[in-house]
Amino acid sequence: MLRRLLLPLLLLFASPAFADQTAELLEGLKAKSYAAKIAVVEKLAASGDARVVAPLTAMLNGRLHIRKSDGLIVVLEKKDGKRRFLNALTGEPLGPAKSRSSKKIRVNNRLRGVLRGALGSLTLFSTDPAQRLNAAQSMFKSAGADSLPALAKAYLNETNDGVREALARTLAAARLRHGTDEEKLAAAHILADYPDRGVRDLLAKTAQTAKGDLLVAVKQADASIEQRLAFFDILQNLFQGLSLGSVLLLAAIGLAITFGVMGVINMAHGEMVMLGAYTTHVVQVVMQQYYPGAITQSLLLSIPAAFLIAGLFGVFLERSVIRFLYGRPLETLLATWGLSLMLQQFVRSIFGPTNREVIAPSWMSGAIEITGGLVLTNNRICIIIFAVLVFLVLTLLIRYTDFGLRMRAVTQNRAMADAVGIRSSWVDALTFGLGSGVAGLAGVALSQIDNVSPNLGQGYIIDSFLVVVFGGVGNLWGTLVGALSLGMANKFLEPYAGAVLGKILILVLVILFIQKRPRGLFALKGRAAEA
């Protein structure tokens, strides 16, 4: 790459001879003038010697002294009521410190600010790669001409690839601001390989004063970054759409099962999702009480617990209410709507109206930053994987198990299934329980990205029905395609139309689609479906 060819040239410009004059420079801190001390601190920071971190930190904290007996600059340490001197550069103990045996090197506010800046640049030489990375990134906007030698030395000494990339970016940015014409030209070409908005802002600012070849190079770098950022924006929208589609799939797949088999419009489906989320919260609270720190285990335990609780409640709901309302869709809709309100109030009376906290395990926290602002959050990645696993398990269950065979038989022709001895009423109950249990699994996933509250399910019930109707009632593959399609469409429309108008447009498009294909993308086949 062009960057690999130009970096040695940039370092040739930036790298002076790094002689070890730290000890001599340190003597300059004895000066009475604050301006002289500031000049010495800046030279110490520019040296890039990691040993000066300790004396500069001590100086900032008022612990850097001059020993009266021999004029040696030492660090005064107070520990367990005892005082002793340490060598300023090596930290070697130099014996006990008697009262009035040393004189403190004084600092003022301006010198304190210089010391803080110097210590920030010197973390480039920390033994911790995370600190070096943070220092390199933080200096991108603030690195001055006096920081160039330290940046160059840090780049030459760096062995970690990630930190080395950050140092190359920061060094090129500093050269673009403070270098000669040749250095600025080389830096502009190097920065073209870093497609992020910080680099683009720097190039735009440079273009205001640049002339000739530098202006051409800056504009070419900016155009290259703009093109790559547009591509990364598309990838980011694809990831966001995929994650939203996974959430919709988890929320809608249980509804697709119950709606497809029994034709029940279950307005309480969102409350099954809410029950799963609260089950996750309760399991975590119990685990923290008896097994503190077992966050990962509590989340894994919540998966079967949420499935069982939501599934058993679904079976109870079907046996006690819904089975008496088959063939009466309006009464079913009203009854399940009333049940949803009752469930919300029931949960509100137990847990209160406020949001409940569910702590994510460490492996679901954080994000993977690719480049150019493309960030893949770990919790979303885990939810995508979880949604795929749930979908595959359900597909295998329906296609290759005895229960799945009976459920498909009832779906295709209920009368014939009854005639061959299948107890369709219990298939209905178990199917409703299965759909409710899957909704509980959706609650476990949503507890990691959304607020656990009594109204949690209400935000997904309408979208779930849209997914089911668009994909094809009762068809799992249709639900998968419908969820991903609507998730992608939402995320690509939001930047242009906004969140609210984007949802309205999606609703209008689904209505127009249903006018042409009333049975959705993948219509069920069978005598009952064709009747």
Short mmCIF file of C-alpha atoms in Angstrom, two decimals:
data_model
loop_
_atom_site.label_atom_id
_atom_site.label_comp_id
_atom_site.label_asym_id
_atom_site.label_seq_id
_atom_site.Cartn_x
_atom_site.Cartn_y
_atom_site.Cartn_z
CA MET A 1 0.00 0.00 0.00
CA LEU A 2 0.99 3.61 -0.50
CA ARG A 3 1.00 4.11 3.24
CA ARG A 4 3.70 1.46 3.76
CA LEU A 5 5.92 3.14 1.16
CA LEU A 6 5.49 6.65 2.53
CA LEU A 7 5.82 5.94 6.27
CA PRO A 8 9.61 5.36 6.14
CA LEU A 9 9.95 8.70 4.32
CA LEU A 10 7.84 10.40 6.98
CA LEU A 11 9.93 8.88 9.74
CA LEU A 12 13.09 10.02 7.98
CA PHE A 13 11.80 13.56 8.27
CA ALA A 14 10.56 13.08 11.82
CA SER A 15 13.29 11.09 13.55
CA PRO A 16 16.25 12.90 15.12
CA ALA A 17 19.09 11.15 16.89
CA PHE A 18 17.76 9.97 20.23
CA ALA A 19 20.74 10.43 22.53
CA ASP A 20 20.27 9.51 26.13
CA GLN A 21 20.59 12.92 27.75
CA THR A 22 17.77 12.44 30.21
CA ALA A 23 19.89 12.72 33.33
CA GLU A 24 21.46 15.96 32.11
CA LEU A 25 18.06 17.38 31.15
CA LEU A 26 16.67 16.49 34.56
CA GLU A 27 19.25 18.77 36.20
CA GLY A 28 17.59 21.69 34.44
CA LEU A 29 14.58 21.35 36.76
CA LYS A 30 16.70 23.03 39.46
CA ALA A 31 16.26 26.37 37.66
CA LYS A 32 14.49 29.12 39.56
CA SER A 33 12.67 30.44 36.50
CA TYR A 34 9.36 28.75 35.70
CA ALA A 35 9.92 29.43 32.00
CA ALA A 36 13.22 27.52 32.18
CA LYS A 37 11.51 24.63 33.95
CA ILE A 38 8.80 24.54 31.28
CA ALA A 39 11.44 24.34 28.55
CA VAL A 40 13.12 21.44 30.38
CA VAL A 41 9.81 19.57 30.84
CA GLU A 42 9.05 19.94 27.12
CA LYS A 43 12.49 18.56 26.24
CA LEU A 44 12.03 15.65 28.64
CA ALA A 45 8.67 14.82 27.07
CA ALA A 46 10.13 15.07 23.58
CA SER A 47 12.92 12.66 24.55
CA GLY A 48 10.41 9.83 24.74
CA ASP A 49 12.27 8.29 27.67
CA ALA A 50 9.75 6.33 29.77
CA ARG A 51 11.92 6.86 32.87
CA VAL A 52 10.92 10.54 33.12
CA VAL A 53 7.28 9.63 33.84
CA ALA A 54 8.07 9.04 37.54
CA PRO A 55 9.91 12.36 38.20
CA LEU A 56 7.40 14.41 36.21
CA THR A 57 4.50 12.76 38.06
CA ALA A 58 6.24 13.45 41.36
CA MET A 59 6.84 17.05 40.31
CA LEU A 60 3.15 17.47 39.45
CA ASN A 61 2.22 16.06 42.87
CA GLY A 62 4.75 18.19 44.78
CA ARG A 63 7.04 15.25 45.66
CA LEU A 64 10.09 16.06 43.51
CA HIS A 65 12.86 17.46 45.71
CA ILE A 66 16.51 18.52 45.63
CA ARG A 67 18.55 16.78 48.33
CA LYS A 68 20.62 19.40 50.15
CA SER A 69 23.55 17.14 50.96
CA ASP A 70 24.60 16.52 47.35
CA GLY A 71 22.15 18.47 45.15
CA LEU A 72 20.65 15.26 43.72
CA ILE A 73 17.09 15.41 42.34
CA VAL A 74 15.06 12.79 44.24
CA VAL A 75 11.47 11.70 44.78
CA LEU A 76 10.16 11.99 48.33
CA GLU A 77 8.02 8.98 49.26
CA LYS A 78 5.77 8.84 52.32
CA LYS A 79 4.57 5.37 53.25
CA ASP A 80 3.30 3.93 56.55
CA GLY A 81 4.33 7.09 58.38
CA LYS A 82 7.92 6.84 57.12
CA ARG A 83 9.75 9.11 54.66
CA ARG A 84 12.45 8.06 52.24
CA PHE A 85 14.16 9.26 49.09
CA LEU A 86 14.01 7.45 45.75
CA ASN A 87 16.20 7.91 42.71
CA ALA A 88 14.16 10.10 40.35
CA LEU A 89 14.92 8.04 37.22
CA THR A 90 15.35 4.48 38.49
CA GLY A 91 13.15 4.47 41.60
CA GLU A 92 15.99 2.95 43.61
CA PRO A 93 15.70 3.62 47.40
CA LEU A 94 18.28 6.14 48.65
CA GLY A 95 17.66 5.86 52.38
CA PRO A 96 15.45 7.66 54.91
CA ALA A 97 14.53 11.31 54.41
CA LYS A 98 15.21 13.49 57.40
CA SER A 99 13.24 16.62 58.12
CA ARG A 100 14.47 19.67 56.18
CA SER A 101 17.07 17.59 54.34
CA SER A 102 15.65 18.51 50.95
CA LYS A 103 14.03 21.37 49.09
CA LYS A 104 10.85 20.94 47.00
CA ILE A 105 10.92 21.92 43.33
CA ARG A 106 8.07 24.37 43.03
CA VAL A 107 5.51 24.56 40.20
CA ASN A 108 2.85 27.07 39.17
CA ASN A 109 -0.44 26.61 37.28
CA ARG A 110 1.12 27.06 33.86
CA LEU A 111 3.82 24.50 34.63
CA ARG A 112 1.18 22.08 35.92
CA GLY A 113 -0.61 22.27 32.57
CA VAL A 114 2.65 21.59 30.72
CA LEU A 115 3.35 18.64 33.02
CA ARG A 116 -0.05 17.10 32.35
CA GLY A 117 0.45 17.39 28.61
CA ALA A 118 3.95 15.94 28.85
CA LEU A 119 2.73 12.96 30.89
CA GLY A 120 -0.02 12.34 28.34
CA SER A 121 2.50 12.06 25.51
CA LEU A 122 4.85 9.92 27.61
CA THR A 123 2.19 7.23 28.05
CA LEU A 124 3.13 6.36 24.50
CA PHE A 125 5.93 4.36 26.11
CA SER A 126 3.84 2.62 28.76
CA THR A 127 4.20 -1.14 29.17
CA ASP A 128 0.40 -1.45 28.84
CA PRO A 129 -0.70 -1.60 25.15
CA ALA A 130 -4.13 -0.20 26.07
CA GLN A 131 -2.52 2.92 27.57
CA ARG A 132 -0.29 3.35 24.53
CA LEU A 133 -3.29 3.02 22.23
CA ASN A 134 -5.29 5.54 24.25
CA ALA A 135 -2.36 7.98 24.21
CA ALA A 136 -1.91 7.65 20.45
CA GLN A 137 -5.61 8.22 19.82
CA SER A 138 -5.92 11.14 22.23
CA MET A 139 -2.94 12.92 20.64
CA PHE A 140 -4.45 12.82 17.14
CA LYS A 141 -6.01 16.28 17.53
CA SER A 142 -3.60 17.81 20.04
CA ALA A 143 -0.09 16.68 19.01
CA GLY A 144 2.16 19.70 18.50
CA ALA A 145 5.49 20.13 16.76
CA ASP A 146 7.34 19.31 19.99
CA SER A 147 5.59 15.91 20.13
CA LEU A 148 6.93 14.73 16.78
CA PRO A 149 10.18 13.18 18.07
CA ALA A 150 8.34 11.22 20.77
CA LEU A 151 5.71 10.02 18.28
CA ALA A 152 8.37 8.92 15.82
CA LYS A 153 10.34 7.06 18.49
CA ALA A 154 7.16 5.42 19.82
CA TYR A 155 6.26 4.27 16.30
CA LEU A 156 9.71 2.78 15.72
CA ASN A 157 9.62 0.91 19.03
CA GLU A 158 6.01 -0.28 18.83
CA THR A 159 5.37 -4.03 18.39
CA ASN A 160 1.57 -4.11 18.74
CA ASP A 161 -0.08 -3.82 15.30
CA GLY A 162 -3.15 -1.94 16.54
CA VAL A 163 -1.12 0.64 18.47
CA ARG A 164 1.31 0.97 15.56
CA GLU A 165 -1.57 1.85 13.21
CA ALA A 166 -2.87 4.47 15.64
CA LEU A 167 0.62 5.95 16.00
CA ALA A 168 1.07 6.13 12.22
CA ARG A 169 -2.24 7.99 11.91
CA THR A 170 -1.38 10.44 14.71
CA LEU A 171 2.16 11.00 13.41
CA ALA A 172 0.85 11.76 9.91
CA ALA A 173 -1.74 14.17 11.34
CA ALA A 174 0.93 15.99 13.35
CA ARG A 175 3.17 16.25 10.27
CA LEU A 176 0.27 17.60 8.18
CA ARG A 177 -0.14 20.42 10.72
CA HIS A 178 3.47 21.23 11.60
CA GLY A 179 5.77 19.69 8.98
CA THR A 180 7.55 21.05 5.95
CA ASP A 181 5.90 21.02 2.51
CA GLU A 182 7.41 17.61 1.65
CA GLU A 183 6.34 16.16 4.99
CA LYS A 184 2.81 17.52 4.61
CA LEU A 185 2.51 16.02 1.13
CA ALA A 186 3.63 12.59 2.37
CA ALA A 187 1.26 12.85 5.36
CA ALA A 188 -1.72 13.66 3.13
CA HIS A 189 -1.13 10.51 1.07
CA ILE A 190 -0.78 8.42 4.24
CA LEU A 191 -4.00 9.77 5.78
CA ALA A 192 -5.96 8.73 2.68
CA ASP A 193 -5.72 5.16 4.00
CA TYR A 194 -7.54 6.06 7.25
CA PRO A 195 -11.25 6.40 6.37
CA ASP A 196 -12.64 8.06 9.48
CA ARG A 197 -14.35 11.37 10.07
CA GLY A 198 -11.58 12.72 12.30
CA VAL A 199 -9.11 12.45 9.42
CA ARG A 200 -11.62 13.96 7.02
CA ASP A 201 -12.17 16.97 9.31
CA LEU A 202 -8.41 17.49 9.48
CA LEU A 203 -8.13 17.33 5.67
CA ALA A 204 -10.99 19.82 5.27
CA LYS A 205 -9.29 22.24 7.64
CA THR A 206 -5.96 21.83 5.84
CA ALA A 207 -7.59 22.43 2.43
CA GLN A 208 -8.54 25.96 3.53
CA THR A 209 -4.90 27.06 3.55
CA ALA A 210 -3.19 24.48 1.31
CA LYS A 211 -1.89 25.35 -2.15
CA GLY A 212 -0.44 23.61 -5.17
CA ASP A 213 0.43 19.92 -4.91
CA LEU A 214 -0.60 19.76 -1.26
CA LEU A 215 -4.10 21.01 -2.07
CA VAL A 216 -4.44 18.40 -4.82
CA ALA A 217 -3.23 15.64 -2.49
CA VAL A 218 -5.60 16.75 0.29
CA LYS A 219 -8.60 16.81 -2.08
CA GLN A 220 -7.74 13.38 -3.48
CA ALA A 221 -7.41 11.96 0.04
CA ASP A 222 -10.73 13.53 1.06
CA ALA A 223 -12.51 12.10 -2.01
CA SER A 224 -11.09 8.64 -1.34
CA ILE A 225 -12.17 8.76 2.31
CA GLU A 226 -15.66 10.03 1.37
CA GLN A 227 -16.17 7.10 -1.00
CA ARG A 228 -15.03 4.55 1.55
CA LEU A 229 -17.11 6.11 4.33
CA ALA A 230 -20.21 5.87 2.14
CA PHE A 231 -19.49 2.16 1.69
CA PHE A 232 -18.98 1.69 5.42
CA ASP A 233 -22.27 3.51 6.09
CA ILE A 234 -24.01 0.95 3.89
CA LEU A 235 -22.36 -1.88 5.82
CA GLN A 236 -23.36 -0.25 9.12
CA ASN A 237 -26.98 0.01 7.97
CA LEU A 238 -26.88 -3.62 6.86
CA PHE A 239 -25.65 -4.70 10.29
CA GLN A 240 -28.22 -2.54 12.07
CA GLY A 241 -30.95 -3.88 9.79
CA LEU A 242 -29.79 -7.45 10.40
CA SER A 243 -29.81 -6.92 14.17
CA LEU A 244 -33.28 -5.31 14.06
CA GLY A 245 -34.48 -8.13 11.82
CA SER A 246 -33.17 -10.67 14.35
CA VAL A 247 -35.10 -8.94 17.13
CA LEU A 248 -38.25 -8.92 14.99
CA LEU A 249 -37.70 -12.58 14.13
CA LEU A 250 -37.50 -13.56 17.80
CA ALA A 251 -40.58 -11.51 18.62
CA ALA A 252 -42.63 -12.70 15.62
CA ILE A 253 -41.69 -16.34 15.19
CA GLY A 254 -43.82 -17.48 18.12
CA LEU A 255 -46.73 -15.44 16.79
CA ALA A 256 -46.27 -17.06 13.38
CA ILE A 257 -46.67 -20.50 14.97
CA THR A 258 -49.87 -19.70 16.91
CA PHE A 259 -51.41 -17.54 14.21
CA GLY A 260 -50.61 -20.05 11.48
CA VAL A 261 -51.87 -23.17 13.25
CA MET A 262 -54.88 -21.83 15.12
CA GLY A 263 -55.68 -18.58 13.35
CA VAL A 264 -55.72 -16.81 16.75
CA ILE A 265 -55.02 -13.09 16.78
CA ASN A 266 -53.14 -13.03 20.08
CA MET A 267 -52.76 -9.44 21.25
CA ALA A 268 -51.17 -10.72 24.47
CA HIS A 269 -48.15 -12.06 22.58
CA GLY A 270 -46.10 -8.98 23.53
CA GLU A 271 -46.74 -9.72 27.19
CA MET A 272 -45.15 -13.16 26.73
CA VAL A 273 -42.04 -11.32 25.58
CA MET A 274 -42.32 -9.12 28.67
CA LEU A 275 -42.61 -12.20 30.93
CA GLY A 276 -39.40 -13.58 29.44
CA ALA A 277 -37.58 -10.31 30.14
CA TYR A 278 -38.77 -10.20 33.75
CA THR A 279 -37.83 -13.85 34.21
CA THR A 280 -34.30 -12.90 33.14
CA HIS A 281 -34.30 -10.12 35.73
CA VAL A 282 -35.56 -12.39 38.53
CA VAL A 283 -33.06 -15.15 37.74
CA GLN A 284 -30.23 -12.63 37.77
CA VAL A 285 -31.32 -11.17 41.12
CA VAL A 286 -31.51 -14.65 42.68
CA MET A 287 -28.13 -15.68 41.27
CA GLN A 288 -26.49 -12.48 42.50
CA GLN A 289 -27.89 -13.05 45.96
CA TYR A 290 -26.68 -16.64 46.30
CA TYR A 291 -23.85 -16.76 43.73
CA PRO A 292 -22.40 -13.24 43.44
CA GLY A 293 -20.64 -12.53 40.19
CA ALA A 294 -22.38 -15.31 38.26
CA ILE A 295 -23.71 -12.97 35.56
CA THR A 296 -22.88 -15.29 32.67
CA GLN A 297 -24.46 -18.31 34.34
CA SER A 298 -27.60 -16.34 35.22
CA LEU A 299 -28.15 -15.32 31.59
CA LEU A 300 -27.70 -18.89 30.36
CA LEU A 301 -30.05 -20.16 33.07
CA SER A 302 -32.61 -17.53 32.06
CA ILE A 303 -33.05 -19.07 28.61
CA PRO A 304 -34.77 -22.32 29.70
CA ALA A 305 -36.46 -20.55 32.61
CA ALA A 306 -38.05 -17.90 30.37
CA PHE A 307 -39.12 -20.54 27.84
CA LEU A 308 -40.80 -22.67 30.52
CA ILE A 309 -42.57 -19.82 32.33
CA ALA A 310 -43.86 -18.13 29.19
CA GLY A 311 -44.72 -21.49 27.61
CA LEU A 312 -46.65 -22.78 30.64
CA PHE A 313 -48.51 -19.49 30.89
CA GLY A 314 -49.37 -19.81 27.20
CA VAL A 315 -50.79 -23.32 27.73
CA PHE A 316 -52.82 -22.04 30.69
CA LEU A 317 -54.12 -19.13 28.61
CA GLU A 318 -55.15 -21.38 25.75
CA ARG A 319 -56.86 -23.93 28.00
CA SER A 320 -58.69 -21.36 30.11
CA VAL A 321 -59.73 -18.69 27.61
CA ILE A 322 -58.77 -19.04 23.97
CA ARG A 323 -60.12 -22.55 23.30
CA PHE A 324 -63.63 -21.26 23.92
CA LEU A 325 -63.24 -18.54 21.29
CA TYR A 326 -62.07 -20.46 18.20
CA GLY A 327 -63.84 -19.27 15.08
CA ARG A 328 -64.67 -15.91 16.69
CA PRO A 329 -61.71 -13.67 15.74
CA LEU A 330 -63.18 -10.42 17.05
CA GLU A 331 -63.91 -11.87 20.49
CA THR A 332 -60.45 -13.47 20.55
CA LEU A 333 -58.78 -10.17 19.72
CA LEU A 334 -60.70 -8.32 22.44
CA ALA A 335 -60.12 -11.06 25.02
CA THR A 336 -56.37 -11.24 24.42
CA TRP A 337 -56.14 -7.45 24.43
CA GLY A 338 -57.82 -7.39 27.82
CA LEU A 339 -55.48 -10.12 29.03
CA SER A 340 -52.48 -8.09 27.90
CA LEU A 341 -53.65 -5.13 29.97
CA MET A 342 -54.21 -7.40 32.98
CA LEU A 343 -50.72 -8.90 32.62
CA GLN A 344 -49.13 -5.47 32.40
CA GLN A 345 -50.89 -4.35 35.56
CA PHE A 346 -50.05 -7.63 37.32
CA VAL A 347 -46.34 -7.16 36.59
CA ARG A 348 -46.54 -3.48 37.46
CA SER A 349 -48.04 -4.27 40.85
CA ILE A 350 -45.23 -6.75 41.65
CA PHE A 351 -42.15 -5.05 40.20
CA GLY A 352 -43.36 -1.46 40.03
CA PRO A 353 -43.66 0.81 36.98
CA THR A 354 -39.96 1.68 36.75
CA ASN A 355 -37.46 -0.05 34.51
CA ARG A 356 -35.58 -3.02 35.91
CA GLU A 357 -31.88 -3.53 35.34
CA VAL A 358 -30.45 -6.59 33.65
CA ILE A 359 -26.65 -6.64 33.66
CA ALA A 360 -25.02 -7.97 30.52
CA PRO A 361 -22.11 -10.41 30.90
CA SER A 362 -18.66 -9.16 30.00
CA TRP A 363 -18.57 -11.05 26.69
CA MET A 364 -21.70 -9.20 25.54
CA SER A 365 -20.35 -5.76 26.46
CA GLY A 366 -18.27 -3.54 24.23
CA ALA A 367 -18.02 -3.53 20.47
CA ILE A 368 -15.81 -4.47 17.56
CA GLU A 369 -14.67 -1.36 15.68
CA ILE A 370 -13.69 -2.29 12.16
CA THR A 371 -12.80 1.04 10.54
CA GLY A 372 -14.41 4.19 9.27
CA GLY A 373 -16.95 4.30 12.09
CA LEU A 374 -18.14 0.74 11.36
CA VAL A 375 -18.92 -0.56 14.85
CA LEU A 376 -20.39 -4.00 15.56
CA THR A 377 -21.70 -4.17 19.11
CA ASN A 378 -21.21 -7.49 20.87
CA ASN A 379 -24.75 -7.68 22.26
CA ARG A 380 -26.25 -7.29 18.79
CA ILE A 381 -23.92 -9.94 17.38
CA CYS A 382 -24.97 -12.33 20.15
CA ILE A 383 -28.67 -11.65 19.48
CA ILE A 384 -28.21 -12.37 15.76
CA ILE A 385 -26.54 -15.69 16.58
CA PHE A 386 -29.22 -16.49 19.18
CA ALA A 387 -32.03 -15.73 16.71
CA VAL A 388 -30.46 -18.02 14.10
CA LEU A 389 -30.13 -20.85 16.64
CA VAL A 390 -33.76 -20.48 17.77
CA PHE A 391 -34.93 -20.49 14.16
CA LEU A 392 -32.92 -23.63 13.32
CA VAL A 393 -34.14 -25.49 16.42
CA LEU A 394 -37.77 -24.64 15.63
CA THR A 395 -37.33 -25.68 12.01
CA LEU A 396 -35.88 -29.04 13.05
CA LEU A 397 -38.61 -29.49 15.68
CA ILE A 398 -41.43 -28.88 13.23
CA ARG A 399 -39.93 -30.89 10.38
CA TYR A 400 -38.38 -33.91 12.08
CA THR A 401 -40.32 -34.64 15.29
CA ASP A 402 -43.61 -36.40 15.94
CA PHE A 403 -45.06 -33.27 17.50
CA GLY A 404 -44.01 -31.25 14.45
CA LEU A 405 -45.70 -33.78 12.17
CA ARG A 406 -48.95 -33.56 14.13
CA MET A 407 -48.79 -29.77 14.19
CA ARG A 408 -48.34 -29.63 10.41
CA ALA A 409 -51.21 -32.04 9.95
CA VAL A 410 -53.54 -29.87 12.03
CA THR A 411 -52.36 -26.78 10.16
CA GLN A 412 -53.05 -28.27 6.72
CA ASN A 413 -56.35 -30.04 7.43
CA ARG A 414 -57.78 -30.03 10.94
CA ALA A 415 -60.77 -32.27 10.12
CA MET A 416 -58.61 -34.95 8.54
CA ALA A 417 -56.15 -34.77 11.46
CA ASP A 418 -59.04 -35.38 13.88
CA ALA A 419 -60.21 -38.27 11.73
CA VAL A 420 -56.85 -40.10 11.94
CA GLY A 421 -56.74 -39.80 15.74
CA ILE A 422 -54.70 -36.65 16.32
CA ARG A 423 -55.98 -34.78 19.35
CA SER A 424 -56.06 -31.38 17.71
CA SER A 425 -57.15 -29.62 20.89
CA TRP A 426 -53.97 -30.65 22.71
CA VAL A 427 -51.91 -29.84 19.63
CA ASP A 428 -53.44 -26.36 19.82
CA ALA A 429 -52.52 -26.03 23.50
CA LEU A 430 -48.96 -27.26 23.03
CA THR A 431 -48.51 -25.14 19.91
CA PHE A 432 -49.72 -22.06 21.74
CA GLY A 433 -47.34 -22.93 24.58
CA LEU A 434 -44.47 -23.35 22.10
CA GLY A 435 -45.19 -19.98 20.52
CA SER A 436 -45.42 -18.32 23.92
CA GLY A 437 -42.18 -19.99 25.05
CA VAL A 438 -40.34 -18.67 22.00
CA ALA A 439 -41.72 -15.22 22.84
CA GLY A 440 -40.17 -15.67 26.28
CA LEU A 441 -36.81 -16.34 24.59
CA ALA A 442 -37.28 -13.09 22.71
CA GLY A 443 -37.69 -11.40 26.10
CA VAL A 444 -34.32 -12.78 27.23
CA ALA A 445 -32.65 -11.27 24.17
CA LEU A 446 -34.49 -7.95 24.42
CA SER A 447 -33.49 -7.59 28.09
CA GLN A 448 -29.92 -7.06 26.84
CA ILE A 449 -30.75 -4.15 24.51
CA ASP A 450 -34.00 -2.64 25.78
CA ASN A 451 -35.55 -1.47 29.03
CA VAL A 452 -37.26 -4.21 31.06
CA SER A 453 -40.60 -2.60 31.84
CA PRO A 454 -44.30 -3.61 31.87
CA ASN A 455 -44.69 -1.98 28.43
CA LEU A 456 -41.79 -3.85 26.81
CA GLY A 457 -43.95 -6.08 24.61
CA GLN A 458 -46.15 -3.27 23.30
CA GLY A 459 -43.30 -1.90 21.23
CA TYR A 460 -43.00 -5.11 19.21
CA ILE A 461 -46.54 -6.50 18.82
CA ILE A 462 -47.47 -4.41 15.76
CA ASP A 463 -44.16 -5.08 14.04
CA SER A 464 -44.57 -8.79 14.79
CA PHE A 465 -47.95 -8.89 13.06
CA LEU A 466 -46.49 -7.01 10.09
CA VAL A 467 -43.68 -9.57 9.82
CA VAL A 468 -46.10 -12.53 10.00
CA VAL A 469 -48.55 -11.12 7.45
CA PHE A 470 -45.80 -9.98 5.09
CA GLY A 471 -43.87 -13.25 5.22
CA GLY A 472 -46.87 -15.58 5.04
CA VAL A 473 -49.05 -16.74 7.92
CA GLY A 474 -47.66 -19.84 9.64
CA ASN A 475 -44.53 -20.12 7.48
CA LEU A 476 -41.24 -19.99 9.38
CA TRP A 477 -39.13 -19.22 6.33
CA GLY A 478 -41.57 -16.48 5.40
CA THR A 479 -41.22 -15.07 8.91
CA LEU A 480 -37.42 -15.10 8.56
CA VAL A 481 -37.48 -13.31 5.21
CA GLY A 482 -40.17 -10.89 6.39
CA ALA A 483 -38.30 -9.98 9.59
CA LEU A 484 -34.99 -9.37 7.82
CA SER A 485 -36.66 -7.46 4.98
CA LEU A 486 -38.58 -5.14 7.30
CA GLY A 487 -35.52 -4.68 9.54
CA MET A 488 -33.32 -3.70 6.58
CA ALA A 489 -36.00 -1.42 5.11
CA ASN A 490 -36.44 0.35 8.45
CA LYS A 491 -32.74 1.06 8.88
CA PHE A 492 -32.26 2.30 5.30
CA LEU A 493 -35.33 4.56 5.46
CA GLU A 494 -34.61 6.10 8.88
CA PRO A 495 -31.70 8.35 7.79
CA TYR A 496 -33.86 9.92 5.09
CA ALA A 497 -37.40 9.85 6.51
CA GLY A 498 -36.87 9.66 10.27
CA ALA A 499 -37.96 6.89 12.64
CA VAL A 500 -41.68 7.69 12.74
CA LEU A 501 -42.19 8.46 9.06
CA GLY A 502 -40.03 5.47 8.18
CA LYS A 503 -42.39 3.13 10.09
CA ILE A 504 -45.39 4.74 8.37
CA LEU A 505 -43.82 4.15 4.96
CA ILE A 506 -43.10 0.54 5.87
CA LEU A 507 -46.75 0.07 6.90
CA VAL A 508 -47.98 1.61 3.63
CA LEU A 509 -45.64 -0.61 1.59
CA VAL A 510 -46.81 -3.74 3.43
CA ILE A 511 -50.47 -2.80 2.84
CA LEU A 512 -49.79 -2.29 -0.89
CA PHE A 513 -47.96 -5.62 -1.01
CA ILE A 514 -50.81 -7.47 0.70
CA GLN A 515 -53.19 -6.06 -1.91
CA LYS A 516 -51.25 -7.99 -4.54
CA ARG A 517 -50.39 -11.08 -2.44
CA PRO A 518 -52.98 -11.49 0.33
CA ARG A 519 -51.25 -14.64 1.67
CA GLY A 520 -47.83 -13.03 1.96
CA LEU A 521 -44.51 -13.99 0.43
CA PHE A 522 -44.76 -17.71 1.24
CA ALA A 523 -48.37 -18.90 1.42
CA LEU A 524 -49.23 -22.14 3.24
CA LYS A 525 -50.37 -25.06 1.13
CA GLY A 526 -53.15 -27.43 2.08
CA ARG A 527 -56.89 -27.83 1.90
CA ALA A 528 -57.55 -25.71 4.95
CA ALA A 529 -55.28 -22.99 3.68
CA GLU A 530 -56.96 -22.98 0.29
CA ALA A 531 -60.49 -23.02 1.66
#
